[in-house]
Coordinates of C-alpha atoms in Angstrom, one line a residue:
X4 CA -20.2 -23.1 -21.3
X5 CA -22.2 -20.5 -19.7
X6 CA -22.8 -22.9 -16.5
X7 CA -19.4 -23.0 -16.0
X8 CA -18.8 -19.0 -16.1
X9 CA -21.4 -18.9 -13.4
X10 CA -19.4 -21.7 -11.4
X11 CA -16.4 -19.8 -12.2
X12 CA -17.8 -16.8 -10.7
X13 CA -18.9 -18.4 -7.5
X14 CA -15.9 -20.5 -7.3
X15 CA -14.2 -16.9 -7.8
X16 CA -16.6 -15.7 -5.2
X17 CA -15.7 -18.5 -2.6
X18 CA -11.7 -17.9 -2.9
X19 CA -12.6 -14.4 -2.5
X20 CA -14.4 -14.9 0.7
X21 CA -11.7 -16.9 1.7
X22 CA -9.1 -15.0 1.3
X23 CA -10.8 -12.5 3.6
X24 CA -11.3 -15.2 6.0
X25 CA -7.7 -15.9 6.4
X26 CA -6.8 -12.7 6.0
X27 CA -8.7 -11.2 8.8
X28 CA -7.2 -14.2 11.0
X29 CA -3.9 -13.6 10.3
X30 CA -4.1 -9.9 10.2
X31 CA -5.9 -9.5 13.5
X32 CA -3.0 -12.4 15.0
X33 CA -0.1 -10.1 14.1
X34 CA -1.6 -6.7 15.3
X35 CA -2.8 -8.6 18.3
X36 CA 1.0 -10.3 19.5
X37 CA 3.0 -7.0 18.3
X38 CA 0.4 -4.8 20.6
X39 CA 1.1 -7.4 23.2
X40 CA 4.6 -7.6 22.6
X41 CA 5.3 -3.7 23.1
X42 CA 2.7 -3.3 26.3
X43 CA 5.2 -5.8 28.2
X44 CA 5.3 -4.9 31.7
X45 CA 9.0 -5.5 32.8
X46 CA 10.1 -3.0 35.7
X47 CA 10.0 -5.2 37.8
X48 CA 11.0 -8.8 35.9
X49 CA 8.0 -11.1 36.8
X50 CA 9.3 -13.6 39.7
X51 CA 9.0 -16.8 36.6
X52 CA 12.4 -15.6 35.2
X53 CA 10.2 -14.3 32.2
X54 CA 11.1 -10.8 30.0
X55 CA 7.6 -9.4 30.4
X56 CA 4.2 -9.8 31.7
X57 CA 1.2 -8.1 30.9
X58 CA -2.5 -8.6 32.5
X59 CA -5.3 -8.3 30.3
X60 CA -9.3 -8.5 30.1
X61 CA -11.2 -9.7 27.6
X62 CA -14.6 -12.0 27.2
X63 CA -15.4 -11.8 31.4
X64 CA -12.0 -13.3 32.1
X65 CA -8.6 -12.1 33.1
X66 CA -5.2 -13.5 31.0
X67 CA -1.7 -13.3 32.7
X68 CA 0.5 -13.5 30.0
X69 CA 4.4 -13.6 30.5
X70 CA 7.1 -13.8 27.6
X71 CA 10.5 -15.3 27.3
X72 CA 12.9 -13.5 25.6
X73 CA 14.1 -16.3 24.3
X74 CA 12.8 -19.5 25.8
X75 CA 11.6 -21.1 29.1
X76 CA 13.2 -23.5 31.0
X77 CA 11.8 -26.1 29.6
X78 CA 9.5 -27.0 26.6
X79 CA 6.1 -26.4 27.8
X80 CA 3.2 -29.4 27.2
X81 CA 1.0 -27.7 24.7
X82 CA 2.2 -25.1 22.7
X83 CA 0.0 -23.8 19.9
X84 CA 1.3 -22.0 16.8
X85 CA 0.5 -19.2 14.3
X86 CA 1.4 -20.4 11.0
X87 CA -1.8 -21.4 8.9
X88 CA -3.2 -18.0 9.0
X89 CA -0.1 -16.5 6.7
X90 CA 0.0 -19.5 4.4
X91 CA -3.8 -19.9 4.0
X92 CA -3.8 -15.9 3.1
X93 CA -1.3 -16.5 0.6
X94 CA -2.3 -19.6 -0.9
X95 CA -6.1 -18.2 -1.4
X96 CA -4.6 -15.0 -2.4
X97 CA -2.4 -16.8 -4.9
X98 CA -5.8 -18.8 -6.7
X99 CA -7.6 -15.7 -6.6
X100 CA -4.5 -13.9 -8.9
X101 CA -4.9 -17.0 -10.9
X102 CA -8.7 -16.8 -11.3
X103 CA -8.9 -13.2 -12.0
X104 CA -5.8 -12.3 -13.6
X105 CA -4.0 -15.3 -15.1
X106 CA -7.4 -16.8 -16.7
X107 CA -8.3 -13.5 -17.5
X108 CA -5.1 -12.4 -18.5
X109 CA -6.8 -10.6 -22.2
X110 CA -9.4 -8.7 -19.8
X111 CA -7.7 -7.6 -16.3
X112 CA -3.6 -8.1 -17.0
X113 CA -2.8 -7.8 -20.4
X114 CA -2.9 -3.9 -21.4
X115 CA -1.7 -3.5 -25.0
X116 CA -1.5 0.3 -24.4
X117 CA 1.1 -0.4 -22.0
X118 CA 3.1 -3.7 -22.9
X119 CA 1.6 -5.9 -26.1
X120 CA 2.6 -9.0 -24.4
X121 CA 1.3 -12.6 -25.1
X122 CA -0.4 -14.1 -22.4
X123 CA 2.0 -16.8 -21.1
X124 CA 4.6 -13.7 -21.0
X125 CA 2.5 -11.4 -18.9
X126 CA 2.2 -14.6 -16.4
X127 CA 5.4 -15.4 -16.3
X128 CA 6.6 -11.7 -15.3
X129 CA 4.0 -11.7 -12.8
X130 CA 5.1 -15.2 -11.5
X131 CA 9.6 -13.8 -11.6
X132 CA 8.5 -10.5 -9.9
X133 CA 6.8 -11.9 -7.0
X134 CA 9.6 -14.6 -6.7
X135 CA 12.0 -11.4 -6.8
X136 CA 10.2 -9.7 -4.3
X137 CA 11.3 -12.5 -1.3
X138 CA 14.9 -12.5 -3.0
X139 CA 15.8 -8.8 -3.2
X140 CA 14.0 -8.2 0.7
X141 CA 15.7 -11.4 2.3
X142 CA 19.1 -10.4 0.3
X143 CA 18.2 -6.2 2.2
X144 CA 17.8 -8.0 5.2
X145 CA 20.6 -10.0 5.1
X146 CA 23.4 -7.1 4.2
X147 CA 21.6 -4.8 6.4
X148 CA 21.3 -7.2 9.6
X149 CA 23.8 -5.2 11.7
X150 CA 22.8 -1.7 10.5
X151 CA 20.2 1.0 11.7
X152 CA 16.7 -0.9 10.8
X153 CA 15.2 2.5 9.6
X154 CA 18.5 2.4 7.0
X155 CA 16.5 -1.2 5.8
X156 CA 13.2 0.1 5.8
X157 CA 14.6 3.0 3.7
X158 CA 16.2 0.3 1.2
X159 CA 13.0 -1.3 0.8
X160 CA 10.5 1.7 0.6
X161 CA 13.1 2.3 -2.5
X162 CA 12.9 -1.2 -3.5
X163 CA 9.1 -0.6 -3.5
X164 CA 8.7 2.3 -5.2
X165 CA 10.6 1.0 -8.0
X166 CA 8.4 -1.9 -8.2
X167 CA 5.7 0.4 -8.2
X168 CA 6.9 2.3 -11.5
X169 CA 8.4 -1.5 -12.9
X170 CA 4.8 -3.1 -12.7
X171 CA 2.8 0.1 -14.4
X172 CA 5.1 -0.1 -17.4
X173 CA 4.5 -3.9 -17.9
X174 CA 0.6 -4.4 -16.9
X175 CA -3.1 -2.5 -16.8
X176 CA -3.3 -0.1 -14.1
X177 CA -5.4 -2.3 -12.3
X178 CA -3.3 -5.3 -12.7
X179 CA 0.1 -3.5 -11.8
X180 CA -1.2 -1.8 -7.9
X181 CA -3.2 -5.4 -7.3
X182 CA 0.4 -7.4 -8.5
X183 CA 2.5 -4.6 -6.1
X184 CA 0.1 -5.8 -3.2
X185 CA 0.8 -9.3 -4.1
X186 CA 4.6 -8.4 -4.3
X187 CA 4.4 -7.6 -0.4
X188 CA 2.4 -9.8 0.5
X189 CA 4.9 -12.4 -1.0
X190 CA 7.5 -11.1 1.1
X191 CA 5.6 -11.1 4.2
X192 CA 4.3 -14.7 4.0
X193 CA 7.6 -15.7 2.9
X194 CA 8.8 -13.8 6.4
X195 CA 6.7 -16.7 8.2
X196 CA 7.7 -19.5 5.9
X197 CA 11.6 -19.4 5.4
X198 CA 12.6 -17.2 8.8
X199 CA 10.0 -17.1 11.3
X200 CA 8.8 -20.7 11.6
X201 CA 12.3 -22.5 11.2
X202 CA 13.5 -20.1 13.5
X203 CA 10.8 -21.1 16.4
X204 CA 11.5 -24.4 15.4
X205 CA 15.6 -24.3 16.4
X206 CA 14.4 -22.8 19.4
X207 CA 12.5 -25.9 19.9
X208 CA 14.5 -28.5 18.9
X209 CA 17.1 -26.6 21.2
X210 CA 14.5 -27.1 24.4
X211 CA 13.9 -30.9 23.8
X212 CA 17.5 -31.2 23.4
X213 CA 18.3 -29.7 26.8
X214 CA 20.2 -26.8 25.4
X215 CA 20.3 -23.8 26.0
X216 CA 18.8 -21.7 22.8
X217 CA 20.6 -19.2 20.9
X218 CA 18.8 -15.4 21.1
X219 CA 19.9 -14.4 17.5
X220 CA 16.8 -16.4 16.5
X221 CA 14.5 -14.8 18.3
X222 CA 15.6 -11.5 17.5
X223 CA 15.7 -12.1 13.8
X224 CA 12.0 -13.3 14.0
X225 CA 10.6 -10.5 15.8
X226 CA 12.6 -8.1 12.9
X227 CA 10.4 -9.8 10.3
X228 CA 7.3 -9.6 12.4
X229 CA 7.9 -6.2 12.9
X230 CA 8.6 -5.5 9.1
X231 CA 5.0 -7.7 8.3
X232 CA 3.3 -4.8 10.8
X233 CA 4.4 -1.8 9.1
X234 CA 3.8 -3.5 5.3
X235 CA -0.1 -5.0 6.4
X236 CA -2.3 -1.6 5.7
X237 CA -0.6 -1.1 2.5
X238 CA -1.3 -4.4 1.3
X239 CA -4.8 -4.1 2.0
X240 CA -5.1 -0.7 0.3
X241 CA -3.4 -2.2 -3.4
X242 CA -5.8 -5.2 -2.4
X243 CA -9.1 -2.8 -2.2
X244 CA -7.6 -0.3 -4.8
X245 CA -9.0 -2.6 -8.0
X246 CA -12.3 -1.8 -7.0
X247 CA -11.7 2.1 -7.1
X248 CA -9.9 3.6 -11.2
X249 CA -9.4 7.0 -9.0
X250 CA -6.2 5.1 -7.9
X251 CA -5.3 2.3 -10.6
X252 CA -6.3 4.3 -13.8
X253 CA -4.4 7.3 -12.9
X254 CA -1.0 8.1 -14.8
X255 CA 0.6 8.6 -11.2
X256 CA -0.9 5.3 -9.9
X257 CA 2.8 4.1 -9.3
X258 CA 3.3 7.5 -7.2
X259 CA 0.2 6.7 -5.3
X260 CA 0.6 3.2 -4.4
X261 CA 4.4 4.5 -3.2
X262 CA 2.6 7.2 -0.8
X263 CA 0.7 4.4 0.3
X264 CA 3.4 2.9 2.0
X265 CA 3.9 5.7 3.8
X266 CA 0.5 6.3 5.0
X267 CA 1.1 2.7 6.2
X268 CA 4.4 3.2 8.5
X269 CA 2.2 6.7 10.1
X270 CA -0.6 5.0 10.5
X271 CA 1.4 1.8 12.6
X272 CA 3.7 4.0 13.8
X273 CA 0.8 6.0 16.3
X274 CA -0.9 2.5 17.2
X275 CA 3.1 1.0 17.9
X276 CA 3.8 4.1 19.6
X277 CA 0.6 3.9 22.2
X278 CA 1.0 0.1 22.2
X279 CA 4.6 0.7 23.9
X280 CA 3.7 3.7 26.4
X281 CA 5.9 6.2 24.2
X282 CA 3.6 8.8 24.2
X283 CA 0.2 9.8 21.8
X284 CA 2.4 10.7 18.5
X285 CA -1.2 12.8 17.1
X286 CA 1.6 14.4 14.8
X287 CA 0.7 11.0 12.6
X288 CA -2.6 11.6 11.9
X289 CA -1.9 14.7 10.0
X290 CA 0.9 13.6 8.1
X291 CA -1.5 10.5 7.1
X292 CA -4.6 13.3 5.8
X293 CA -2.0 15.3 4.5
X294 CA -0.4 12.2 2.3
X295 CA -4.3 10.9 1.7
X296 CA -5.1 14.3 0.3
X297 CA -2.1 14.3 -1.7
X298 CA -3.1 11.0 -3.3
X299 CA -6.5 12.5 -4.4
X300 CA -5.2 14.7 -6.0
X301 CA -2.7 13.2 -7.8
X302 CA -5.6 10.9 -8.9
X303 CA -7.0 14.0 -10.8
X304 CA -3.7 14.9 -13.0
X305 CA -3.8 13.9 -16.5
X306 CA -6.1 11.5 -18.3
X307 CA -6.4 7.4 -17.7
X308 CA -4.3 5.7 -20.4
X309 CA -6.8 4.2 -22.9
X310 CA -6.9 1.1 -22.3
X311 CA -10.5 0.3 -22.9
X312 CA -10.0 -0.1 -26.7
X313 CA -9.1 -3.3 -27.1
X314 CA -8.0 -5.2 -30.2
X315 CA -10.7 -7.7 -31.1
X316 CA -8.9 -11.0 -30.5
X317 CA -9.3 -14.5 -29.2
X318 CA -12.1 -14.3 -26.8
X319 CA -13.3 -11.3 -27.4
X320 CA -14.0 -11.6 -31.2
X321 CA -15.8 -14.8 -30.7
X322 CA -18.6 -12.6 -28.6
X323 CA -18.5 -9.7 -31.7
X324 CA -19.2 -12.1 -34.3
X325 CA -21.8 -14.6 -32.0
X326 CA -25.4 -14.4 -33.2
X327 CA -27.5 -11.1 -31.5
X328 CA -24.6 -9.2 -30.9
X329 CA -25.7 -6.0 -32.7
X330 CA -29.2 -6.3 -30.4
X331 CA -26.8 -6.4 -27.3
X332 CA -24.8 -3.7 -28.7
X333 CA -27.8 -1.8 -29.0
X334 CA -28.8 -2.6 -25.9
X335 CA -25.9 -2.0 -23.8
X336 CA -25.5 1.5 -25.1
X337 CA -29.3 2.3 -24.8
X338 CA -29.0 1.3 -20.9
X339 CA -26.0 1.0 -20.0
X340 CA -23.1 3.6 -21.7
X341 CA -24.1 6.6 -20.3
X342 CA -22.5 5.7 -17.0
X343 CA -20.0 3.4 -19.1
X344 CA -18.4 6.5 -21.0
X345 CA -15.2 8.6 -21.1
X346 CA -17.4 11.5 -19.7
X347 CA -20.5 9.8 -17.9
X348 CA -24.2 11.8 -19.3
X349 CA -25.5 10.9 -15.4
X350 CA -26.3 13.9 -13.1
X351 CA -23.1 13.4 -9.9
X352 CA -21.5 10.9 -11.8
X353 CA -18.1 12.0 -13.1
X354 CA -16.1 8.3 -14.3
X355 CA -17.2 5.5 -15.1
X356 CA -17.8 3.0 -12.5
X357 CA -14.6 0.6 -12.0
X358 CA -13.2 2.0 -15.4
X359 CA -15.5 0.3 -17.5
X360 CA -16.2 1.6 -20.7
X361 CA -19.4 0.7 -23.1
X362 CA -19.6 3.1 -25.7
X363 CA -17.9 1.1 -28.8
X364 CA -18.8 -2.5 -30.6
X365 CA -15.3 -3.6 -28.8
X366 CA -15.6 -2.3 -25.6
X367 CA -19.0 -4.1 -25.4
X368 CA -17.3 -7.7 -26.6
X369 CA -13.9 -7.4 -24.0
X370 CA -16.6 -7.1 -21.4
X371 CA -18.9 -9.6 -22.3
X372 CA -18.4 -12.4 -19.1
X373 CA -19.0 -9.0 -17.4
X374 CA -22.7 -7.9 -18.6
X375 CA -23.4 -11.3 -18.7
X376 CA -23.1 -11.6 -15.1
X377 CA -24.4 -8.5 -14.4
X378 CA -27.2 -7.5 -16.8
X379 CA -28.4 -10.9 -17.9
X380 CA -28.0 -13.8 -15.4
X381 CA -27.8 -11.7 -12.5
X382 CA -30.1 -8.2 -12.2
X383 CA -27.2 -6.3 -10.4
X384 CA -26.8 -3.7 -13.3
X385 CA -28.2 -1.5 -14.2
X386 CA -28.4 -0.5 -10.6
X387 CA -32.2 -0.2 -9.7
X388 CA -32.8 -0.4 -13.2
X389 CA -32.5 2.9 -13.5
X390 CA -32.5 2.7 -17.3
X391 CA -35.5 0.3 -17.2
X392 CA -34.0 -2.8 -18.6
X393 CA -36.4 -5.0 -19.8
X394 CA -36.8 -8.8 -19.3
X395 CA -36.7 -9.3 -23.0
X396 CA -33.2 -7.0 -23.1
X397 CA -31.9 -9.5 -20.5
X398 CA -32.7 -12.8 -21.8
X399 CA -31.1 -11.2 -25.2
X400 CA -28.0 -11.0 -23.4
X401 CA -27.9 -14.3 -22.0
X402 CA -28.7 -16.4 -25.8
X403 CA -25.8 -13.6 -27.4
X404 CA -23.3 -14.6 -24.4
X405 CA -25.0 -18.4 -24.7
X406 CA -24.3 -18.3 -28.9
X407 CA -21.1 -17.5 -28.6
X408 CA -20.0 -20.5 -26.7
X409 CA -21.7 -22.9 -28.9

């Protein structure tokens, strides 16, 4: 049993880096064609008939690049495409929620402080929400196609913000900002999916068939594109805020990860803004520290739900009663709780680090896959062995972790 929680953790690991991967590669692909798409040059047209040209330098080389507002002429030889970046991101994305949070639905999703929900419950609202997600945006998008695009943006920063509130009343803290990243994110891969690539592909089919493409296509492409620009940096914040209780265990995390969103549309707003020649909006930057130190704050109010008591159940009863558990008990809170604690005993330390509490019998069993990993197989806590963990204290924790799977 315990070699396949280490596989599981690499395997984790590997998705993980993965998912960064593809990530990166689609991240850096949109900011890269929206910059390019708004530093057009096109006073005067270029002689090719095209929209816009722009020169650029990169690598020792110059690039000429023209666009067609809708289409050439004719279909061109080679043509590549951005597609795989968006689904790859989302597909890795997708195992990872699975690994983390749908295996380890009792640990990381399932908050009984919150929502006493059975496990195939909580995975099944997860799976609805982030099927709603695409619905309720495309169904926005869709009634609000002729209007003023900041009235849509409006509709869906509302949208978000509920979903925000919805998620922290059904999962953990951490679970709900991580599932709200995964809720855009959703939406934004679905973007490339169900409008952007079957759009670019009536364009095409349209080109081989001699006629002459319709420009509705295009337009309703680059409207997604641009809504996938302004939702990216928020997406990566939720993604990076599971790592950080300041923002998930807060009882305003929902209020946060909703100013986050804004943060998001000032922060593309001044690169959009330079990208296009329209000036060095500054004004964004403060509004973005102002919002920023308005979220630290908010992430002082009030005390973390307590979620850390867990009911010892299914997994984590088998670790309370496996042989050498009081020894790891005794050892965990010898080296271990007074970082692990409601109010830390460690000179500059005032939380515990990523929420994690080991001052009780229970608290020490929900986390056992954890200080297995990290106390026993591994040597990554304490860190520097500051409490002087012993070899002996390890390989304790390794036969407890190793009994209880027998």
């Amino acid at each position: 049993m315990y070699d396949i929680v280490v596989l599981g953790a690499w395997l984790e690991f590997a998705v993980r880096w993965l998912h960064v991967i593809t990530g990166i590669a689609w991240i850096g692909s949109s900011f890269y064609f929206i910059a390019l798409d708004l530093g057009l040059t096109r006073d005067p047209k270029p002689a090719s008939g095209a929209d816009g040209e722009e020169w650029q330098v990169h690598g020792g080389g110059f690039y000429h690049i023209q666009k067609y507002l809708v289409a050439p002429a004719a279909m061109p030889e080679h043509l590549t495409w951005f597609k795989w970046e968006s689904y790859a991101t989302w597909l890795s994305g997708f195992a990872l929620l699975v690994l983390v949070y749908y295996l380890g639905a009792e640990f990381y999703l399932v908050d009984a402080n919150v929502m006493d929900l059975a496990t195939w419950q909580a995975i099944a609202i997860s799976l609805a929400s982030l099927a709603f997600g695409w619905v309720a945006y495309n169904t926005l998008c869709r009634v609000f196609v002729e209007a003023d695009q900041t009235l849509l943006m409006v509709a869906l920063f509302v949208v978000l913000v509920a979903m925000s509130w919805g998620y922290t009343q059904v999962f953990s803290g951490r679970a709900a900002l991580l599932h709200l990243g995964a809720f855009t994110a959703t939406i934004m891969s679905a973007n490339v999916f169900f409008i952007i690539m079957p759009n670019q592909r009536i364009v095409v089919a349209d080109l081989k068939a001699g006629r002459v493409p319709d420009a509705k296509y295009g337009k309703i492409a680059k409207q997604r594109s641009t809504h996938n620009n302004y939702l990216t940096l928020p997406v990566l914040f939720l993604m990076l805020s599971n790592h950080y209780p300041l923002a998930f265990a807060s009882p305003y995390n929902w209020v946060i990860a909703s100013l986050v969103f804004l943060m998001g549309v000032t922060i593309r707003h001044y690169f959009n803004s330079l990208h296009a020649r329209q000036g060095n909006p500054t004004w964004t930057w403060g509004v973005t520290v102002v919002l920023f130190i308005l979220i630290a704050w908010l992430s002082t109010l009030g005390q973390p739900r307590p979620g850390d008591d867990v009911a010892l159940s299914g997994t984590a009863l088998r670790y309370a009663q496996a042989e050498g558990f009081e020894d790891v008990t005794d050892i965990v809170l010898g080296r271990c709780s007074m970082c692990h604690a409601a109010e830390p005993n460690w000179a500059g330390l005032h939380w515990a680090p990523k929420n994690v509490h080991l001052e009780t019998p229970e608290q020490i069993a929900a986390q056992a896959r954890q200080i297995y990993l990290q106390a026993g197989v591994s040597h990554a806590m304490p860190p520097a062995n500051l409490s002087y963990m012993e070899e002996d204290e390890r390989a304790m924790i390794i036969a407890w972790f190793r009994n209880a799977g027998d």
